[in-house]
């Protein structure tokens, strides 16, 4: 299976640069898993596809303002840092630009010295381990100094940083938003519940590996980044009971999907707990838990296009993307949505 098998032509102007005023007014393409047929709706029409007894699984991770700009103590040179993964004792794995001059021992100050960092090691793919020093609460300092780490294809500055958070974001730790969830408003979630549909939550802290291109020709040679997830016991029970009672489990986003598929055993039972997942889902994968997926339109040749192709079939997905381009759907993080069911 070649990476180029998952390529499609995308005009630059279809990459959404700004979120819509009303989250639920984005367009929704329904792709039928049964026959590959396509319907064009609006996101708030998602209610028409959900049945009483189904469970929607959301990812309640919260994006941290993970992009920091500082100065190298020795030279005063500007350094950009992106927090990727929290390790122990205020040590973070970070992406550093420019990287060449960021050697172990280098010290960086942020916000007139409110926050200081020292590079202590170089790890996988040139990322740096940075030990931070500060007084007070790290999250509060980040709120003051940090910027939302928008994906590289978004060139506009975000007016309201809450628009890169879901309305149910709770557990801080992501470097990117679980974007399928951005379409839900609190009102729409209440309507979902009123229809007798359960809402379960899991947590997966999204890493920037989500945007990392697949650099190998042979799909199976690609190594996935690892991401931390949590499935609470009562939520696992709710999801398992849904399956037992004949309801459908519909993942909101590829991150919820990857969490569910990682934590489900060969027996089809979802296990509670936490851990790191490197699951890579591409055609040929047999889904153990999910029956459907709400997702956005993903980058050509990305692991996410491979994941949705595993669920709906590569031909169906590439055809749906072709139709989406013709119909001028908005693509990527702030774009429109697809329901695969």
CSV table of N, CA, C and O in Angstrom, one decimal, residues 208-275:
chain,number,residue,atom,x,y,z
A,208,UNK,N,1.4,17.0,18.1
A,208,UNK,CA,1.5,17.6,16.8
A,208,UNK,C,1.8,16.6,15.7
A,208,UNK,O,1.8,16.9,14.5
A,209,UNK,N,2.1,15.4,16.1
A,209,UNK,CA,2.3,14.3,15.2
A,209,UNK,C,1.1,14.1,14.3
A,209,UNK,O,1.2,13.6,13.2
A,210,UNK,N,0.0,14.6,14.8
A,210,UNK,CA,-1.3,14.5,14.0
A,210,UNK,C,-1.0,15.2,12.6
A,210,UNK,O,-1.6,14.8,11.6
A,211,UNK,N,-0.2,16.2,12.6
A,211,UNK,CA,0.0,17.0,11.3
A,211,UNK,C,1.3,16.5,10.6
A,211,UNK,O,1.6,17.0,9.6
A,212,UNK,N,2.0,15.6,11.2
A,212,UNK,CA,3.2,15.1,10.6
A,212,UNK,C,3.0,14.4,9.3
A,212,UNK,O,2.2,13.4,9.3
A,213,UNK,N,3.6,14.8,8.2
A,213,UNK,CA,3.4,14.1,6.9
A,213,UNK,C,4.0,12.7,7.0
A,213,UNK,O,4.9,12.4,7.7
A,214,UNK,N,3.4,11.8,6.2
A,214,UNK,CA,3.9,10.4,6.0
A,214,UNK,C,5.0,10.5,5.0
A,214,UNK,O,4.8,10.9,3.9
A,215,UNK,N,6.3,10.2,5.5
A,215,UNK,CA,7.4,10.5,4.6
A,215,UNK,C,7.9,9.2,3.9
A,215,UNK,O,8.9,9.3,3.2
A,216,UNK,N,7.3,8.1,4.2
A,216,UNK,CA,7.7,6.8,3.6
A,216,UNK,C,6.7,6.5,2.5
A,216,UNK,O,5.6,6.8,2.5
A,217,UNK,N,7.2,5.8,1.4
A,217,UNK,CA,6.4,5.4,0.3
A,217,UNK,C,5.5,4.2,0.7
A,217,UNK,O,4.3,4.2,0.3
A,218,UNK,N,6.0,3.3,1.5
A,218,UNK,CA,5.3,2.1,2.0
A,218,UNK,C,4.5,2.5,3.3
A,218,UNK,O,5.2,2.7,4.3
A,219,UNK,N,3.2,2.6,3.2
A,219,UNK,CA,2.4,3.0,4.4
A,219,UNK,C,2.8,2.2,5.6
A,219,UNK,O,2.9,2.8,6.7
A,220,UNK,N,3.0,0.9,5.5
A,220,UNK,CA,3.3,0.1,6.7
A,220,UNK,C,4.6,0.4,7.4
A,220,UNK,O,4.8,0.0,8.5
A,221,UNK,N,5.5,1.2,6.7
A,221,UNK,CA,6.7,1.5,7.3
A,221,UNK,C,6.6,2.8,8.2
A,221,UNK,O,7.6,3.2,8.9
A,222,UNK,N,5.5,3.5,8.1
A,222,UNK,CA,5.3,4.7,8.9
A,222,UNK,C,5.2,4.4,10.4
A,222,UNK,O,4.5,3.6,10.8
A,223,UNK,N,6.0,5.2,11.2
A,223,UNK,CA,5.9,5.0,12.6
A,223,UNK,C,5.0,6.1,13.2
A,223,UNK,O,5.3,7.3,13.1
A,224,UNK,N,4.0,5.8,13.9
A,224,UNK,CA,3.1,6.7,14.5
A,224,UNK,C,3.7,7.3,15.8
A,224,UNK,O,4.4,6.6,16.6
A,225,UNK,N,3.4,8.6,16.0
A,225,UNK,CA,3.7,9.3,17.3
A,225,UNK,C,2.9,8.7,18.4
A,225,UNK,O,1.8,8.1,18.2
A,226,UNK,N,3.3,8.8,19.7
A,226,UNK,CA,2.6,8.3,20.8
A,226,UNK,C,1.8,9.4,21.5
A,226,UNK,O,2.3,10.5,21.5
A,227,UNK,N,0.6,9.1,21.9
A,227,UNK,CA,-0.3,10.1,22.6
A,227,UNK,C,-0.9,9.4,23.9
A,227,UNK,O,-1.2,8.2,23.9
A,228,UNK,N,-1.1,10.2,24.9
A,228,UNK,CA,-1.6,9.7,26.2
A,228,UNK,C,-3.1,9.8,26.2
A,228,UNK,O,-3.7,10.7,25.8
A,229,UNK,N,-3.7,8.6,26.7
A,229,UNK,CA,-5.1,8.6,26.7
A,229,UNK,C,-5.6,8.1,28.1
A,229,UNK,O,-4.9,7.4,28.9
A,230,UNK,N,-6.9,8.4,28.4
A,230,UNK,CA,-7.5,8.0,29.7
A,230,UNK,C,-8.9,7.5,29.3
A,230,UNK,O,-9.7,8.3,28.6
A,231,UNK,N,-9.3,6.4,29.8
A,231,UNK,CA,-10.7,5.9,29.7
A,231,UNK,C,-11.2,5.6,31.2
A,231,UNK,O,-10.6,4.7,31.8
A,232,UNK,N,-12.1,6.4,31.6
A,232,UNK,CA,-12.6,6.2,33.0
A,232,UNK,C,-13.6,5.0,33.1
A,232,UNK,O,-14.2,4.7,32.1
A,233,UNK,N,-13.6,4.4,34.3
A,233,UNK,CA,-14.4,3.1,34.4
A,233,UNK,C,-15.9,3.3,34.1
A,233,UNK,O,-16.4,2.5,33.4
A,234,UNK,N,-16.5,4.4,34.6
A,234,UNK,CA,-17.9,4.5,34.3
A,234,UNK,C,-18.2,4.8,32.9
A,234,UNK,O,-19.3,4.4,32.3
A,235,UNK,N,-17.3,5.4,32.2
A,235,UNK,CA,-17.4,5.7,30.7
A,235,UNK,C,-17.3,4.4,29.9
A,235,UNK,O,-18.0,4.2,29.0
A,236,UNK,N,-16.3,3.6,30.3
A,236,UNK,CA,-16.1,2.3,29.7
A,236,UNK,C,-17.4,1.4,29.8
A,236,UNK,O,-17.9,0.8,28.8
A,237,UNK,N,-18.0,1.5,31.0
A,237,UNK,CA,-19.2,0.7,31.2
A,237,UNK,C,-20.4,1.2,30.3
A,237,UNK,O,-21.1,0.4,29.7
A,238,UNK,N,-20.5,2.5,30.3
A,238,UNK,CA,-21.6,3.1,29.4
A,238,UNK,C,-21.4,2.7,27.9
A,238,UNK,O,-22.4,2.3,27.3
A,239,UNK,N,-20.2,2.7,27.5
A,239,UNK,CA,-19.9,2.4,26.1
A,239,UNK,C,-20.1,0.9,25.8
A,239,UNK,O,-20.7,0.5,24.8
A,240,UNK,N,-19.6,0.0,26.8
A,240,UNK,CA,-19.8,-1.4,26.6
A,240,UNK,C,-21.3,-1.8,26.7
A,240,UNK,O,-21.8,-2.7,26.0
A,241,UNK,N,-22.0,-1.1,27.6
A,241,UNK,CA,-23.5,-1.4,27.7
A,241,UNK,C,-24.2,-1.0,26.4
A,241,UNK,O,-25.2,-1.7,26.0
A,242,UNK,N,-23.8,0.1,25.8
A,242,UNK,CA,-24.4,0.5,24.5
A,242,UNK,C,-24.3,-0.7,23.5
A,242,UNK,O,-25.3,-1.0,22.8
A,243,UNK,N,-23.1,-1.3,23.4
A,243,UNK,CA,-22.9,-2.4,22.4
A,243,UNK,C,-23.8,-3.6,22.8
A,243,UNK,O,-24.5,-4.2,22.0
A,244,UNK,N,-23.8,-3.9,24.1
A,244,UNK,CA,-24.6,-5.0,24.6
A,244,UNK,C,-26.1,-4.8,24.3
A,244,UNK,O,-26.8,-5.8,24.0
A,245,UNK,N,-26.6,-3.6,24.4
A,245,UNK,CA,-28.0,-3.3,24.2
A,245,UNK,C,-28.4,-3.0,22.8
A,245,UNK,O,-29.5,-2.6,22.5
A,246,UNK,N,-27.4,-3.2,21.9
A,246,UNK,CA,-27.7,-3.1,20.4
A,246,UNK,C,-27.6,-1.7,19.9
A,246,UNK,O,-28.0,-1.4,18.8
A,247,UNK,N,-27.1,-0.8,20.7
A,247,UNK,CA,-26.9,0.6,20.2
A,247,UNK,C,-25.6,0.7,19.5
A,247,UNK,O,-24.8,-0.2,19.4
A,248,UNK,N,-25.4,1.9,18.8
A,248,UNK,CA,-24.2,2.1,18.0
A,248,UNK,C,-23.3,3.1,18.8
A,248,UNK,O,-23.7,4.0,19.5
A,249,UNK,N,-22.0,2.8,18.7
A,249,UNK,CA,-20.9,3.7,19.2
A,249,UNK,C,-20.4,4.5,18.1
A,249,UNK,O,-19.8,4.0,17.2
A,250,UNK,N,-20.6,5.9,18.2
A,250,UNK,CA,-20.1,6.8,17.2
A,250,UNK,C,-19.0,7.7,17.8
A,250,UNK,O,-19.3,8.4,18.7
A,251,UNK,N,-17.8,7.6,17.2
A,251,UNK,CA,-16.7,8.4,17.7
A,251,UNK,C,-16.8,9.8,17.2
A,251,UNK,O,-17.0,10.0,16.0
A,252,UNK,N,-16.6,10.8,18.0
A,252,UNK,CA,-16.5,12.2,17.6
A,252,UNK,C,-15.1,12.5,17.4
A,252,UNK,O,-14.3,12.7,18.3
A,253,UNK,N,-14.6,12.3,16.1
A,253,UNK,CA,-13.2,12.6,15.8
A,253,UNK,C,-12.3,11.4,15.8
A,253,UNK,O,-12.6,10.4,16.5
A,254,UNK,N,-11.2,11.5,15.1
A,254,UNK,CA,-10.3,10.4,14.9
A,254,UNK,C,-9.5,10.1,16.3
A,254,UNK,O,-9.1,9.0,16.5
A,255,UNK,N,-9.5,11.2,17.1
A,255,UNK,CA,-8.8,11.0,18.4
A,255,UNK,C,-9.6,10.1,19.3
A,255,UNK,O,-9.1,9.2,20.0
A,256,UNK,N,-10.9,10.3,19.4
A,256,UNK,CA,-11.8,9.4,20.1
A,256,UNK,C,-11.8,8.0,19.6
A,256,UNK,O,-11.7,7.0,20.3
A,257,UNK,N,-11.8,7.9,18.2
A,257,UNK,CA,-11.7,6.6,17.6
A,257,UNK,C,-10.4,5.9,18.0
A,257,UNK,O,-10.5,4.7,18.3
A,258,UNK,N,-9.3,6.6,17.9
A,258,UNK,CA,-8.0,5.9,18.2
A,258,UNK,C,-8.0,5.5,19.7
A,258,UNK,O,-7.4,4.4,20.0
A,259,UNK,N,-8.6,6.3,20.6
A,259,UNK,CA,-8.6,5.9,22.0
A,259,UNK,C,-9.4,4.6,22.2
A,259,UNK,O,-9.0,3.7,22.8
A,260,UNK,N,-10.6,4.6,21.6
A,260,UNK,CA,-11.5,3.5,21.7
A,260,UNK,C,-10.9,2.2,21.2
A,260,UNK,O,-10.9,1.1,21.8
A,261,UNK,N,-10.3,2.3,20.0
A,261,UNK,CA,-9.7,1.1,19.3
A,261,UNK,C,-8.5,0.7,20.1
A,261,UNK,O,-8.2,-0.5,20.1
A,262,UNK,N,-7.7,1.6,20.7
A,262,UNK,CA,-6.5,1.2,21.5
A,262,UNK,C,-6.9,0.5,22.8
A,262,UNK,O,-6.2,-0.4,23.2
A,263,UNK,N,-8.0,0.9,23.4
A,263,UNK,CA,-8.4,0.4,24.7
A,263,UNK,C,-9.3,-0.8,24.7
A,263,UNK,O,-9.8,-1.3,25.7
A,264,UNK,N,-9.7,-1.2,23.5
A,264,UNK,CA,-10.7,-2.3,23.3
A,264,UNK,C,-9.9,-3.6,23.0
A,264,UNK,O,-9.0,-3.6,22.1
A,265,UNK,N,-10.2,-4.6,23.8
A,265,UNK,CA,-9.5,-5.9,23.6
A,265,UNK,C,-10.0,-6.7,22.4
A,265,UNK,O,-11.0,-6.3,21.7
A,266,UNK,N,-9.4,-7.8,22.1
A,266,UNK,CA,-9.8,-8.7,21.0
A,266,UNK,C,-11.2,-9.2,21.2
A,266,UNK,O,-11.9,-9.6,20.2
A,267,UNK,N,-11.6,-9.2,22.5
A,267,UNK,CA,-13.0,-9.7,22.8
A,267,UNK,C,-14.1,-8.6,22.6
A,267,UNK,O,-15.2,-8.8,22.8
A,268,UNK,N,-13.6,-7.4,22.1
A,268,UNK,CA,-14.6,-6.4,21.8
A,268,UNK,C,-15.0,-5.6,23.0
A,268,UNK,O,-16.0,-4.8,23.0
A,269,UNK,N,-14.4,-5.8,24.2
A,269,UNK,CA,-14.7,-5.1,25.4
A,269,UNK,C,-13.7,-3.9,25.6
A,269,UNK,O,-12.5,-4.1,25.6
A,270,UNK,N,-14.3,-2.8,25.9
A,270,UNK,CA,-13.5,-1.6,26.2
A,270,UNK,C,-13.0,-1.6,27.6
A,270,UNK,O,-13.8,-1.8,28.6
A,271,UNK,N,-11.7,-1.5,27.8
A,271,UNK,CA,-11.1,-1.5,29.2
A,271,UNK,C,-10.8,-0.1,29.7
A,271,UNK,O,-10.3,0.7,28.9
A,272,UNK,N,-11.1,0.1,30.9
A,272,UNK,CA,-10.8,1.4,31.5
A,272,UNK,C,-9.3,1.4,31.8
A,272,UNK,O,-8.7,0.4,31.9
A,273,UNK,N,-8.8,2.6,32.0
A,273,UNK,CA,-7.3,2.8,32.3
A,273,UNK,C,-6.7,3.9,31.5
A,273,UNK,O,-7.4,4.7,30.8
A,274,UNK,N,-5.4,4.0,31.6
A,274,UNK,CA,-4.7,5.0,30.9
A,274,UNK,C,-3.4,4.5,30.3
A,274,UNK,O,-2.9,3.4,30.8
A,275,UNK,N,-2.9,5.2,29.4
A,275,UNK,CA,-1.6,4.7,28.8
A,275,UNK,C,-1.3,5.5,27.5
A,275,UNK,O,-1.9,6.5,27.2
